[in-house]
């Protein structure tokens, strides 16, 4: 049993979602709190590319609600792929809430800012760099999934580990850590998604954590008694 689990970038409603692994993970999950750190339902791709919503995607949503019904607190932090829902921020019903940003208080009394991450970087939504990145990622991901299925080779993982890929990731992580300090110097760190690269690293007194995704990495940030780790399923 975890105190809190953080997941992001499920991209339900698209073929990018590793729905079989995700559904199995959700059915096995035992946690007091589940924080969904954005891009859970990919409204953007469903509207723009008419991507498929399958029975398995519906089962994942049902499982999220089942967790809420059986006592797990569920916090839904909205991302850029469901940005239309941000007008309904601060919606709450029983132990389910939907927000734009969330402050997580752990067992040790530390405070962590939870945001999707699409609005606080040089590569944020709306910038020309993010536009180019999004287009490239949308083209590369289907090819990467095909290569991984038949040849066990992840093109996305390979590109992230090139010099340019590492520089992009480092810039994003630095920007989000800086945003956390600007928001409130008393925060212990920031927990994000968006970049699809699970990681935990320190910037002086700020701990940066990224959940990863359920497209390629299938990972989560898990917390128990104030201790955090990156969990790969």
mmCIF file of C-alpha atoms in Angstrom:
data_model
loop_
_atom_site.group_PDB
_atom_site.id
_atom_site.type_symbol
_atom_site.label_atom_id
_atom_site.label_comp_id
_atom_site.label_asym_id
_atom_site.label_seq_id
_atom_site.Cartn_x
_atom_site.Cartn_y
_atom_site.Cartn_z
ATOM 1 C CA UNK A 1 0.000 0.000 0.000
ATOM 2 C CA UNK A 2 1.417 3.360 -1.075
ATOM 3 C CA UNK A 3 0.519 6.690 0.482
ATOM 4 C CA UNK A 4 0.429 8.393 -2.923
ATOM 5 C CA UNK A 5 0.939 7.404 -6.556
ATOM 6 C CA UNK A 6 1.453 9.913 -9.371
ATOM 7 C CA UNK A 7 0.864 9.000 -13.030
ATOM 8 C CA UNK A 8 0.657 11.133 -16.152
ATOM 9 C CA UNK A 9 0.389 11.048 -19.943
ATOM 10 C CA UNK A 10 -1.886 8.036 -20.316
ATOM 11 C CA UNK A 11 -3.295 9.415 -23.607
ATOM 12 C CA UNK A 12 -6.502 7.410 -23.381
ATOM 13 C CA UNK A 13 -8.415 7.628 -26.645
ATOM 14 C CA UNK A 14 -5.369 7.004 -28.835
ATOM 15 C CA UNK A 15 -3.353 4.006 -29.995
ATOM 16 C CA UNK A 16 -0.372 5.537 -28.184
ATOM 17 C CA UNK A 17 -1.756 4.425 -24.813
ATOM 18 C CA UNK A 18 -0.341 1.098 -23.601
ATOM 19 C CA UNK A 19 -3.842 0.252 -22.429
ATOM 20 C CA UNK A 20 -3.289 -3.412 -21.514
ATOM 21 C CA UNK A 21 -0.453 -2.610 -19.112
ATOM 22 C CA UNK A 22 -2.300 0.444 -17.765
ATOM 23 C CA UNK A 23 -5.485 -1.496 -17.003
ATOM 24 C CA UNK A 24 -3.553 -4.265 -15.249
ATOM 25 C CA UNK A 25 -1.638 -1.652 -13.226
ATOM 26 C CA UNK A 26 -4.852 0.132 -12.147
ATOM 27 C CA UNK A 27 -6.526 -3.134 -11.118
ATOM 28 C CA UNK A 28 -3.526 -4.069 -8.946
ATOM 29 C CA UNK A 29 -2.989 -0.568 -7.530
ATOM 30 C CA UNK A 30 -3.322 -0.063 -3.764
ATOM 31 C CA UNK A 31 -2.827 3.531 -2.678
ATOM 32 C CA UNK A 32 -4.418 6.066 -0.361
ATOM 33 C CA UNK A 33 -4.173 8.803 -2.990
ATOM 34 C CA UNK A 34 -3.808 8.804 -6.780
ATOM 35 C CA UNK A 35 -2.709 12.004 -8.513
ATOM 36 C CA UNK A 36 -3.261 12.112 -12.286
ATOM 37 C CA UNK A 37 -0.719 14.646 -13.553
ATOM 38 C CA UNK A 38 -2.275 15.556 -16.900
ATOM 39 C CA UNK A 39 -2.899 14.213 -20.414
ATOM 40 C CA UNK A 40 -5.056 11.411 -19.079
ATOM 41 C CA UNK A 41 -7.785 11.603 -21.742
ATOM 42 C CA UNK A 42 -6.379 12.825 -25.050
ATOM 43 C CA UNK A 43 -9.206 15.114 -26.150
ATOM 44 C CA UNK A 44 -6.821 17.005 -28.454
ATOM 45 C CA UNK A 45 -5.926 13.965 -30.590
ATOM 46 C CA UNK A 46 -9.466 12.601 -30.578
ATOM 47 C CA UNK A 47 -10.775 15.900 -31.975
ATOM 48 C CA UNK A 48 -7.915 16.630 -34.359
ATOM 49 C CA UNK A 49 -7.114 13.148 -35.691
ATOM 50 C CA UNK A 50 -10.321 11.241 -34.927
ATOM 51 C CA UNK A 51 -8.399 8.631 -32.938
ATOM 52 C CA UNK A 52 -10.153 5.525 -31.614
ATOM 53 C CA UNK A 53 -11.695 5.146 -28.164
ATOM 54 C CA UNK A 54 -11.851 1.442 -27.337
ATOM 55 C CA UNK A 55 -13.586 -0.738 -24.787
ATOM 56 C CA UNK A 56 -10.294 -1.076 -22.897
ATOM 57 C CA UNK A 57 -10.039 2.709 -22.574
ATOM 58 C CA UNK A 58 -13.519 2.777 -21.031
ATOM 59 C CA UNK A 59 -12.456 0.033 -18.613
ATOM 60 C CA UNK A 60 -9.496 2.171 -17.493
ATOM 61 C CA UNK A 61 -11.810 5.106 -16.748
ATOM 62 C CA UNK A 62 -14.169 2.782 -14.839
ATOM 63 C CA UNK A 63 -11.223 1.511 -12.822
ATOM 64 C CA UNK A 64 -10.200 5.070 -11.906
ATOM 65 C CA UNK A 65 -13.726 5.720 -10.631
ATOM 66 C CA UNK A 66 -13.737 2.376 -8.805
ATOM 67 C CA UNK A 67 -10.603 3.454 -6.948
ATOM 68 C CA UNK A 68 -12.359 6.667 -5.955
ATOM 69 C CA UNK A 69 -15.502 4.805 -4.838
ATOM 70 C CA UNK A 70 -13.502 2.399 -2.680
ATOM 71 C CA UNK A 71 -11.737 5.119 -0.708
ATOM 72 C CA UNK A 72 -8.766 6.269 -2.778
ATOM 73 C CA UNK A 73 -8.549 10.055 -3.064
ATOM 74 C CA UNK A 74 -8.225 10.868 -6.782
ATOM 75 C CA UNK A 75 -6.814 14.219 -7.904
ATOM 76 C CA UNK A 76 -6.949 15.046 -11.620
ATOM 77 C CA UNK A 77 -4.442 17.743 -12.648
ATOM 78 C CA UNK A 78 -5.327 18.807 -16.187
ATOM 79 C CA UNK A 79 -2.817 18.834 -19.065
ATOM 80 C CA UNK A 80 -2.596 20.420 -22.497
ATOM 81 C CA UNK A 81 -4.291 17.491 -24.264
ATOM 82 C CA UNK A 82 -7.420 18.057 -22.165
ATOM 83 C CA UNK A 83 -7.001 21.847 -21.949
ATOM 84 C CA UNK A 84 -10.679 22.427 -22.796
ATOM 85 C CA UNK A 85 -11.530 21.099 -19.341
ATOM 86 C CA UNK A 86 -9.471 23.757 -17.571
ATOM 87 C CA UNK A 87 -12.534 26.039 -17.544
ATOM 88 C CA UNK A 88 -14.014 23.536 -15.050
ATOM 89 C CA UNK A 89 -11.035 23.611 -12.681
ATOM 90 C CA UNK A 90 -11.673 23.256 -8.948
ATOM 91 C CA UNK A 91 -14.505 20.789 -9.552
ATOM 92 C CA UNK A 92 -14.897 18.396 -6.627
ATOM 93 C CA UNK A 93 -17.235 15.499 -5.902
ATOM 94 C CA UNK A 94 -16.678 13.393 -2.780
ATOM 95 C CA UNK A 95 -13.015 12.292 -2.940
ATOM 96 C CA UNK A 96 -12.506 13.183 -6.610
ATOM 97 C CA UNK A 97 -11.250 16.623 -7.598
ATOM 98 C CA UNK A 98 -10.154 18.274 -10.856
ATOM 99 C CA UNK A 99 -7.610 21.122 -10.695
ATOM 100 C CA UNK A 100 -5.028 23.027 -12.723
ATOM 101 C CA UNK A 101 -2.376 22.825 -10.001
ATOM 102 C CA UNK A 102 -2.242 20.802 -6.807
ATOM 103 C CA UNK A 103 -0.191 20.963 -3.598
ATOM 104 C CA UNK A 104 0.738 17.545 -2.244
ATOM 105 C CA UNK A 105 1.559 17.302 1.474
ATOM 106 C CA UNK A 106 3.454 14.139 2.317
ATOM 107 C CA UNK A 107 3.957 12.142 5.511
ATOM 108 C CA UNK A 108 7.046 14.173 6.446
ATOM 109 C CA UNK A 109 5.275 17.523 6.107
ATOM 110 C CA UNK A 110 6.933 18.425 2.798
ATOM 111 C CA UNK A 111 4.939 20.307 0.162
ATOM 112 C CA UNK A 112 5.222 19.430 -3.531
ATOM 113 C CA UNK A 113 3.717 21.417 -6.376
ATOM 114 C CA UNK A 114 1.966 19.177 -8.932
ATOM 115 C CA UNK A 115 1.471 20.601 -12.442
ATOM 116 C CA UNK A 116 1.345 18.975 -15.847
ATOM 117 C CA UNK A 117 4.248 21.168 -17.010
ATOM 118 C CA UNK A 118 3.043 22.377 -20.390
ATOM 119 C CA UNK A 119 2.858 26.061 -19.389
ATOM 120 C CA UNK A 120 6.151 26.725 -17.645
ATOM 121 C CA UNK A 121 9.023 26.011 -20.036
ATOM 122 C CA UNK A 122 10.674 27.324 -23.197
ATOM 123 C CA UNK A 123 9.073 24.249 -24.759
ATOM 124 C CA UNK A 124 5.624 25.043 -23.359
ATOM 125 C CA UNK A 125 2.378 24.876 -25.288
ATOM 126 C CA UNK A 126 1.962 27.797 -27.656
ATOM 127 C CA UNK A 127 5.664 28.263 -28.369
ATOM 128 C CA UNK A 128 7.071 27.457 -31.810
ATOM 129 C CA UNK A 129 9.503 24.988 -30.200
ATOM 130 C CA UNK A 130 6.639 23.067 -28.618
ATOM 131 C CA UNK A 131 4.699 23.082 -31.893
ATOM 132 C CA UNK A 132 7.635 21.507 -33.736
ATOM 133 C CA UNK A 133 8.205 19.020 -30.904
ATOM 134 C CA UNK A 134 4.526 17.981 -30.863
ATOM 135 C CA UNK A 135 4.424 17.406 -34.614
ATOM 136 C CA UNK A 136 7.606 15.372 -34.479
ATOM 137 C CA UNK A 137 6.412 13.320 -31.529
ATOM 138 C CA UNK A 138 3.076 12.575 -33.206
ATOM 139 C CA UNK A 139 4.936 11.252 -36.267
ATOM 140 C CA UNK A 140 7.590 9.313 -34.361
ATOM 141 C CA UNK A 141 5.429 7.608 -31.706
ATOM 142 C CA UNK A 142 3.455 5.258 -34.052
ATOM 143 C CA UNK A 143 6.695 4.218 -35.749
ATOM 144 C CA UNK A 144 8.353 3.668 -32.363
ATOM 145 C CA UNK A 145 5.446 1.504 -31.180
ATOM 146 C CA UNK A 146 5.664 -0.605 -34.354
ATOM 147 C CA UNK A 147 9.437 -1.044 -34.010
ATOM 148 C CA UNK A 148 9.077 -1.948 -30.345
ATOM 149 C CA UNK A 149 6.350 -4.509 -31.080
ATOM 150 C CA UNK A 150 8.273 -6.362 -33.780
ATOM 151 C CA UNK A 151 11.956 -5.603 -33.054
ATOM 152 C CA UNK A 152 11.996 -4.607 -29.348
ATOM 153 C CA UNK A 153 13.508 -1.254 -30.340
ATOM 154 C CA UNK A 154 12.156 2.030 -28.957
ATOM 155 C CA UNK A 155 12.842 4.909 -31.336
ATOM 156 C CA UNK A 156 11.514 7.383 -28.740
ATOM 157 C CA UNK A 157 13.995 6.097 -26.132
ATOM 158 C CA UNK A 158 16.826 6.276 -28.653
ATOM 159 C CA UNK A 159 16.041 9.889 -29.617
ATOM 160 C CA UNK A 160 15.722 10.988 -25.991
ATOM 161 C CA UNK A 161 19.264 9.750 -25.422
ATOM 162 C CA UNK A 162 20.826 11.711 -28.270
ATOM 163 C CA UNK A 163 22.689 14.910 -27.387
ATOM 164 C CA UNK A 164 19.818 17.100 -28.606
ATOM 165 C CA UNK A 165 17.274 14.973 -26.768
ATOM 166 C CA UNK A 166 19.195 15.166 -23.489
ATOM 167 C CA UNK A 167 19.583 18.950 -23.875
ATOM 168 C CA UNK A 168 15.846 19.330 -24.450
ATOM 169 C CA UNK A 169 15.016 17.258 -21.367
ATOM 170 C CA UNK A 170 17.563 19.111 -19.216
ATOM 171 C CA UNK A 171 16.148 22.500 -20.284
ATOM 172 C CA UNK A 172 12.615 21.392 -19.416
ATOM 173 C CA UNK A 173 13.628 20.038 -16.010
ATOM 174 C CA UNK A 174 15.563 23.218 -15.200
ATOM 175 C CA UNK A 175 12.641 25.437 -16.247
ATOM 176 C CA UNK A 176 10.148 23.518 -14.101
ATOM 177 C CA UNK A 177 12.425 23.562 -11.047
ATOM 178 C CA UNK A 178 12.821 27.342 -11.486
ATOM 179 C CA UNK A 179 9.045 27.744 -11.755
ATOM 180 C CA UNK A 180 8.630 25.860 -8.484
ATOM 181 C CA UNK A 181 11.010 28.245 -6.681
ATOM 182 C CA UNK A 182 9.265 31.283 -8.175
ATOM 183 C CA UNK A 183 5.858 29.931 -7.146
ATOM 184 C CA UNK A 184 6.847 29.391 -3.526
ATOM 185 C CA UNK A 185 10.418 29.057 -2.178
ATOM 186 C CA UNK A 186 9.044 26.936 0.669
ATOM 187 C CA UNK A 187 8.027 24.089 -1.636
ATOM 188 C CA UNK A 188 10.227 21.008 -1.364
ATOM 189 C CA UNK A 189 9.844 20.186 -5.044
ATOM 190 C CA UNK A 190 7.687 19.776 -8.113
ATOM 191 C CA UNK A 191 5.976 16.738 -9.673
ATOM 192 C CA UNK A 192 5.189 16.944 -13.396
ATOM 193 C CA UNK A 193 4.385 15.059 -16.579
ATOM 194 C CA UNK A 194 4.267 16.336 -20.189
ATOM 195 C CA UNK A 195 7.773 15.428 -21.305
ATOM 196 C CA UNK A 196 7.303 11.614 -21.168
ATOM 197 C CA UNK A 197 10.617 11.110 -19.373
ATOM 198 C CA UNK A 198 10.364 9.677 -15.877
ATOM 199 C CA UNK A 199 13.078 11.061 -13.626
ATOM 200 C CA UNK A 200 13.937 12.248 -10.120
ATOM 201 C CA UNK A 201 16.733 14.782 -9.674
ATOM 202 C CA UNK A 202 17.703 17.574 -7.305
ATOM 203 C CA UNK A 203 18.271 21.266 -8.062
ATOM 204 C CA UNK A 204 19.820 22.662 -4.860
ATOM 205 C CA UNK A 205 16.912 22.480 -2.390
ATOM 206 C CA UNK A 206 14.275 21.579 -4.993
ATOM 207 C CA UNK A 207 13.458 18.007 -5.990
ATOM 208 C CA UNK A 208 12.180 17.611 -9.545
ATOM 209 C CA UNK A 209 10.099 14.522 -10.325
ATOM 210 C CA UNK A 210 8.516 13.500 -13.631
ATOM 211 C CA UNK A 211 6.038 10.603 -13.748
ATOM 212 C CA UNK A 212 7.039 9.415 -17.226
ATOM 213 C CA UNK A 213 4.155 8.100 -19.325
ATOM 214 C CA UNK A 214 1.960 5.115 -20.243
ATOM 215 C CA UNK A 215 2.910 5.246 -23.918
ATOM 216 C CA UNK A 216 6.500 4.055 -23.919
ATOM 217 C CA UNK A 217 7.885 4.016 -20.382
ATOM 218 C CA UNK A 218 4.878 2.798 -18.305
ATOM 219 C CA UNK A 219 6.019 4.417 -15.077
ATOM 220 C CA UNK A 220 4.835 6.252 -11.965
ATOM 221 C CA UNK A 221 6.184 8.236 -9.044
ATOM 222 C CA UNK A 222 5.289 6.442 -5.810
ATOM 223 C CA UNK A 223 5.453 7.821 -2.287
ATOM 224 C CA UNK A 224 5.465 5.924 0.992
ATOM 225 C CA UNK A 225 6.145 7.631 4.318
ATOM 226 C CA UNK A 226 7.579 10.671 2.548
ATOM 227 C CA UNK A 227 10.035 8.644 0.453
ATOM 228 C CA UNK A 228 9.731 8.907 -3.345
ATOM 229 C CA UNK A 229 10.842 6.600 -6.127
ATOM 230 C CA UNK A 230 10.321 6.098 -9.836
ATOM 231 C CA UNK A 231 8.415 2.881 -10.425
ATOM 232 C CA UNK A 232 8.439 1.180 -13.841
ATOM 233 C CA UNK A 233 5.678 -1.353 -14.430
#
